[in-house]
PDB file of C-alpha atoms in Angstrom:
ATOM      1  CA  MET L 212      13.019 -40.208 -72.625  1.00  0.00           C
ATOM      2  CA  LYS L 213      11.843 -37.147 -70.819  1.00  0.00           C
ATOM      3  CA  PHE L 214       9.783 -37.959 -67.741  1.00  0.00           C
ATOM      4  CA  PRO L 215       7.703 -35.070 -66.649  1.00  0.00           C
ATOM      5  CA  ARG L 216       8.547 -34.161 -62.945  1.00  0.00           C
ATOM      6  CA  PRO L 217       5.850 -33.754 -60.761  1.00  0.00           C
ATOM      7  CA  ARG L 218       5.249 -29.839 -59.761  1.00  0.00           C
ATOM      8  CA  GLN L 219       6.781 -28.057 -56.636  1.00  0.00           C
ATOM      9  CA  GLU L 220       4.209 -26.004 -55.209  1.00  0.00           C
ATOM     10  CA  GLN L 221       5.555 -23.175 -53.457  1.00  0.00           C
ATOM     11  CA  ALA L 222       6.249 -23.311 -50.108  1.00  0.00           C
ATOM     12  CA  GLU L 223       4.461 -20.448 -47.776  1.00  0.00           C
ATOM     13  CA  VAL L 224       4.171 -20.076 -44.326  1.00  0.00           C
ATOM     14  CA  ASN L 225       0.962 -19.697 -42.631  1.00  0.00           C
ATOM     15  CA  LEU L 226       0.900 -16.941 -40.095  1.00  0.00           C
ATOM     16  CA  THR L 227      -2.780 -17.864 -38.581  1.00  0.00           C
ATOM     17  CA  PRO L 228      -1.856 -20.229 -36.047  1.00  0.00           C
ATOM     18  CA  LEU L 229       0.858 -18.551 -35.300  1.00  0.00           C
ATOM     19  CA  ILE L 230      -1.040 -15.253 -34.258  1.00  0.00           C
ATOM     20  CA  ASP L 231      -3.542 -18.040 -32.556  1.00  0.00           C
ATOM     21  CA  VAL L 232      -1.171 -19.037 -30.099  1.00  0.00           C
ATOM     22  CA  VAL L 233       0.457 -15.593 -29.379  1.00  0.00           C
ATOM     23  CA  PHE L 234      -2.774 -14.429 -28.695  1.00  0.00           C
ATOM     24  CA  LEU L 235      -3.590 -17.112 -26.067  1.00  0.00           C
ATOM     25  CA  LEU L 236      -0.254 -16.620 -24.564  1.00  0.00           C
ATOM     26  CA  LEU L 237      -1.400 -13.056 -24.359  1.00  0.00           C
ATOM     27  CA  ILE L 238      -4.347 -14.441 -22.381  1.00  0.00           C
ATOM     28  CA  PHE L 239      -3.052 -16.797 -20.231  1.00  0.00           C
ATOM     29  CA  PHE L 240      -0.544 -14.093 -19.177  1.00  0.00           C
ATOM     30  CA  MET L 241      -3.338 -11.816 -18.963  1.00  0.00           C
ATOM     31  CA  VAL L 242      -5.800 -13.458 -16.974  1.00  0.00           C
ATOM     32  CA  SER L 243      -2.520 -15.307 -14.751  1.00  0.00           C
ATOM     33  CA  THR L 244      -0.780 -12.084 -13.450  1.00  0.00           C
ATOM     34  CA  THR L 245      -0.767 -10.983  -9.976  1.00  0.00           C
ATOM     35  CA  PHE L 246      -0.782  -7.305  -9.437  1.00  0.00           C
ATOM     36  CA  THR L 247       1.156  -6.060  -6.104  1.00  0.00           C
ATOM     37  CA  ARG L 248       0.768  -2.993  -4.105  1.00  0.00           C
ATOM     38  CA  GLU L 249       2.789  -0.804  -3.692  1.00  0.00           C
ATOM     39  CA  THR L 250       2.135   0.708  -0.079  1.00  0.00           C
ATOM     40  CA  GLN L 251       1.720  -1.726   2.495  1.00  0.00           C
ATOM     41  CA  LEU L 252      -0.398   0.745   4.797  1.00  0.00           C
ATOM     42  CA  ALA L 253      -4.010   1.029   4.205  1.00  0.00           C
ATOM     43  CA  LEU L 254      -4.606   4.455   5.409  1.00  0.00           C
ATOM     44  CA  THR L 255      -8.366   5.474   6.602  1.00  0.00           C
ATOM     45  CA  LEU L 256      -8.142   9.496   6.132  1.00  0.00           C
ATOM     46  CA  PRO L 257     -11.437  11.344   7.571  1.00  0.00           C
ATOM     47  CA  GLU L 258     -12.769  14.237   5.949  1.00  0.00           C
ATOM     48  CA  ALA L 259     -12.243  17.483   7.050  1.00  0.00           C
ATOM     49  CA  GLN L 260     -15.653  18.690   5.953  1.00  0.00           C
ATOM     50  CA  GLY L 261     -17.344  15.767   7.548  1.00  0.00           C
ATOM     51  CA  THR L 262     -18.774  14.857  10.841  1.00  0.00           C
ATOM     52  CA  PRO L 263     -16.041  13.898  13.365  1.00  0.00           C
ATOM     53  CA  PRO L 264     -15.947   9.946  14.163  1.00  0.00           C
ATOM     54  CA  GLU L 265     -16.758   8.293  17.430  1.00  0.00           C
ATOM     55  CA  ALA L 266     -13.753   8.023  19.657  1.00  0.00           C
ATOM     56  CA  LEU L 267     -12.380   4.614  19.430  1.00  0.00           C
ATOM     57  CA  PRO L 268     -11.387   3.904  23.629  1.00  0.00           C
ATOM     58  CA  GLU L 269      -9.530   1.164  22.653  1.00  0.00           C
ATOM     59  CA  ALA L 270      -7.418   2.417  19.988  1.00  0.00           C
ATOM     60  CA  VAL L 271      -4.136   3.080  20.059  1.00  0.00           C
ATOM     61  CA  GLU L 272      -3.003   7.152  20.108  1.00  0.00           C
ATOM     62  CA  VAL L 273      -0.177   8.453  19.224  1.00  0.00           C
ATOM     63  CA  LEU L 274       0.539  12.077  19.158  1.00  0.00           C
ATOM     64  CA  VAL L 275       3.394  13.547  17.083  1.00  0.00           C
ATOM     65  CA  SER L 276       4.307  17.567  18.194  1.00  0.00           C
ATOM     66  CA  PRO L 277       5.869  20.249  16.318  1.00  0.00           C
ATOM     67  CA  LEU L 278       9.075  19.031  17.533  1.00  0.00           C
ATOM     68  CA  GLY L 279       8.646  15.452  16.817  1.00  0.00           C
ATOM     69  CA  GLU L 280       8.401  14.478  19.880  1.00  0.00           C
ATOM     70  CA  TYR L 281       5.913  11.591  20.142  1.00  0.00           C
ATOM     71  CA  LEU L 282       3.293  10.200  23.136  1.00  0.00           C
ATOM     72  CA  ILE L 283       1.892   6.988  22.662  1.00  0.00           C
ATOM     73  CA  ASN L 284      -1.558   6.864  24.461  1.00  0.00           C
ATOM     74  CA  GLY L 285      -1.136   9.809  26.901  1.00  0.00           C
ATOM     75  CA  GLU L 286       2.925   8.930  27.409  1.00  0.00           C
ATOM     76  CA  LYS L 287       5.672  11.175  26.359  1.00  0.00           C
ATOM     77  CA  LEU L 288       8.770   8.951  25.107  1.00  0.00           C
ATOM     78  CA  THR L 289      12.050   9.729  26.417  1.00  0.00           C
ATOM     79  CA  ASP L 290      13.335   8.065  22.987  1.00  0.00           C
ATOM     80  CA  ASN L 291      12.249   9.800  19.527  1.00  0.00           C
ATOM     81  CA  THR L 292      14.179   7.716  17.541  1.00  0.00           C
ATOM     82  CA  GLU L 293      12.593   5.200  15.331  1.00  0.00           C
ATOM     83  CA  GLN L 294      14.087   2.307  17.786  1.00  0.00           C
ATOM     84  CA  GLY L 295      12.577   4.375  20.530  1.00  0.00           C
ATOM     85  CA  LEU L 296       8.942   4.617  18.708  1.00  0.00           C
ATOM     86  CA  ARG L 297       9.043   0.207  17.360  1.00  0.00           C
ATOM     87  CA  SER L 298      10.184  -0.349  21.211  1.00  0.00           C
ATOM     88  CA  ALA L 299       7.594   1.597  22.987  1.00  0.00           C
ATOM     89  CA  LEU L 300       5.095   0.068  20.811  1.00  0.00           C
ATOM     90  CA  LEU L 301       6.045  -3.659  21.282  1.00  0.00           C
ATOM     91  CA  ARG L 302       5.495  -2.776  24.727  1.00  0.00           C
ATOM     92  CA  LEU L 303       1.887  -2.240  24.350  1.00  0.00           C
ATOM     93  CA  GLY L 304       2.130  -5.896  23.481  1.00  0.00           C
ATOM     94  CA  GLN L 305       1.068  -7.925  20.415  1.00  0.00           C
ATOM     95  CA  ASP L 306      -2.948  -7.940  21.185  1.00  0.00           C
ATOM     96  CA  LYS L 307      -2.923  -4.803  20.539  1.00  0.00           C
ATOM     97  CA  THR L 308      -1.593  -4.449  16.774  1.00  0.00           C
ATOM     98  CA  THR L 309      -5.384  -5.740  15.539  1.00  0.00           C
ATOM     99  CA  ARG L 310      -7.301  -2.579  17.437  1.00  0.00           C
ATOM    100  CA  PRO L 311      -7.089   0.941  15.150  1.00  0.00           C
ATOM    101  CA  MET L 312      -4.199   2.869  15.480  1.00  0.00           C
ATOM    102  CA  ILE L 313      -4.794   7.093  15.209  1.00  0.00           C
ATOM    103  CA  ILE L 314      -2.268   9.287  14.890  1.00  0.00           C
ATOM    104  CA  THR L 315      -2.640  13.189  15.612  1.00  0.00           C
ATOM    105  CA  ALA L 316      -0.199  15.080  14.269  1.00  0.00           C
ATOM    106  CA  ASP L 317       0.305  19.008  14.863  1.00  0.00           C
ATOM    107  CA  ALA L 318       0.304  21.169  11.801  1.00  0.00           C
ATOM    108  CA  ALA L 319       3.939  22.221  12.065  1.00  0.00           C
ATOM    109  CA  ALA L 320       5.349  18.811  12.535  1.00  0.00           C
ATOM    110  CA  SER L 321       7.804  17.224  10.304  1.00  0.00           C
ATOM    111  CA  TYR L 322       6.810  15.199   7.588  1.00  0.00           C
ATOM    112  CA  GLN L 323       9.093  12.908   8.495  1.00  0.00           C
ATOM    113  CA  ALA L 324       8.299  12.484  11.792  1.00  0.00           C
ATOM    114  CA  VAL L 325       4.700  11.306  10.783  1.00  0.00           C
ATOM    115  CA  VAL L 326       5.757   8.951   7.940  1.00  0.00           C
ATOM    116  CA  ARG L 327       8.247   7.340  10.870  1.00  0.00           C
ATOM    117  CA  VAL L 328       5.212   6.637  12.606  1.00  0.00           C
ATOM    118  CA  MET L 329       3.470   5.218   9.756  1.00  0.00           C
ATOM    119  CA  ASP L 330       6.073   2.867   8.726  1.00  0.00           C
ATOM    120  CA  VAL L 331       6.876   1.744  12.292  1.00  0.00           C
ATOM    121  CA  ALA L 332       3.384   0.509  12.844  1.00  0.00           C
ATOM    122  CA  GLY L 333       3.096  -1.134   9.752  1.00  0.00           C
ATOM    123  CA  GLN L 334       6.461  -3.557  10.232  1.00  0.00           C
ATOM    124  CA  LEU L 335       4.356  -4.065  13.918  1.00  0.00           C
ATOM    125  CA  GLY L 336       1.373  -5.365  11.789  1.00  0.00           C
ATOM    126  CA  PHE L 337      -1.057  -2.514  12.704  1.00  0.00           C
ATOM    127  CA  ASP L 338      -3.654  -2.549   9.834  1.00  0.00           C
ATOM    128  CA  LYS L 339      -5.303   0.361  10.890  1.00  0.00           C
ATOM    129  CA  LEU L 340      -4.444   3.357  10.624  1.00  0.00           C
ATOM    130  CA  SER L 341      -5.926   6.978  10.727  1.00  0.00           C
ATOM    131  CA  LEU L 342      -4.915  10.596  10.608  1.00  0.00           C
ATOM    132  CA  THR L 343      -6.943  13.040  12.838  1.00  0.00           C
ATOM    133  CA  THR L 344      -7.744  16.501  10.959  1.00  0.00           C
ATOM    134  CA  ARG L 345      -9.593  19.613  12.431  1.00  0.00           C
ATOM    135  CA  GLU L 346     -12.358  20.702  11.099  1.00  0.00           C
ATOM    136  CA  ALA L 347     -12.332  23.007   7.767  1.00  0.00           C
ATOM    137  CA  ASP L 348     -13.226  27.031   9.272  1.00  0.00           C
ATOM    138  CA  ASP L 349     -16.240  28.302   7.345  1.00  0.00           C
ATOM    139  CA  GLU L 350     -14.799  31.197   7.043  1.00  0.00           C
ATOM    140  CA  ALA L 351     -11.809  30.222   5.273  1.00  0.00           C
ATOM    141  CA  GLN L 352     -13.891  29.478   2.332  1.00  0.00           C
TER     142      GLN L 352
END
């Protein structure tokens, strides 16, 4: 005697739940991702065409000469290395890191000397840095 076999349905994979889960995971990772800032120093560069900013009497002023020599608040450093700059800024005191730092560099000063000042200042906790510029000549335009 032949018994009828139960009919087997074709097995198929429903992709709709899989797509839903992947989409939800994508949204979760997009929302929970934190973006890191590559630069550690926030610089405020004054406009060369605008009016000069007001002088800040409590600011820490660092001058960079064309030869790479540093002057901090008018005092010339004897050691122009990174360590000498770091120790001179530390001698100002930790309370001064909340004050703005104004970096004035000669146009012929090396880029490395200016970057060294910004790097050491950032490591010591100065976060309000500004670079000085001179007003552009109207004749040059």
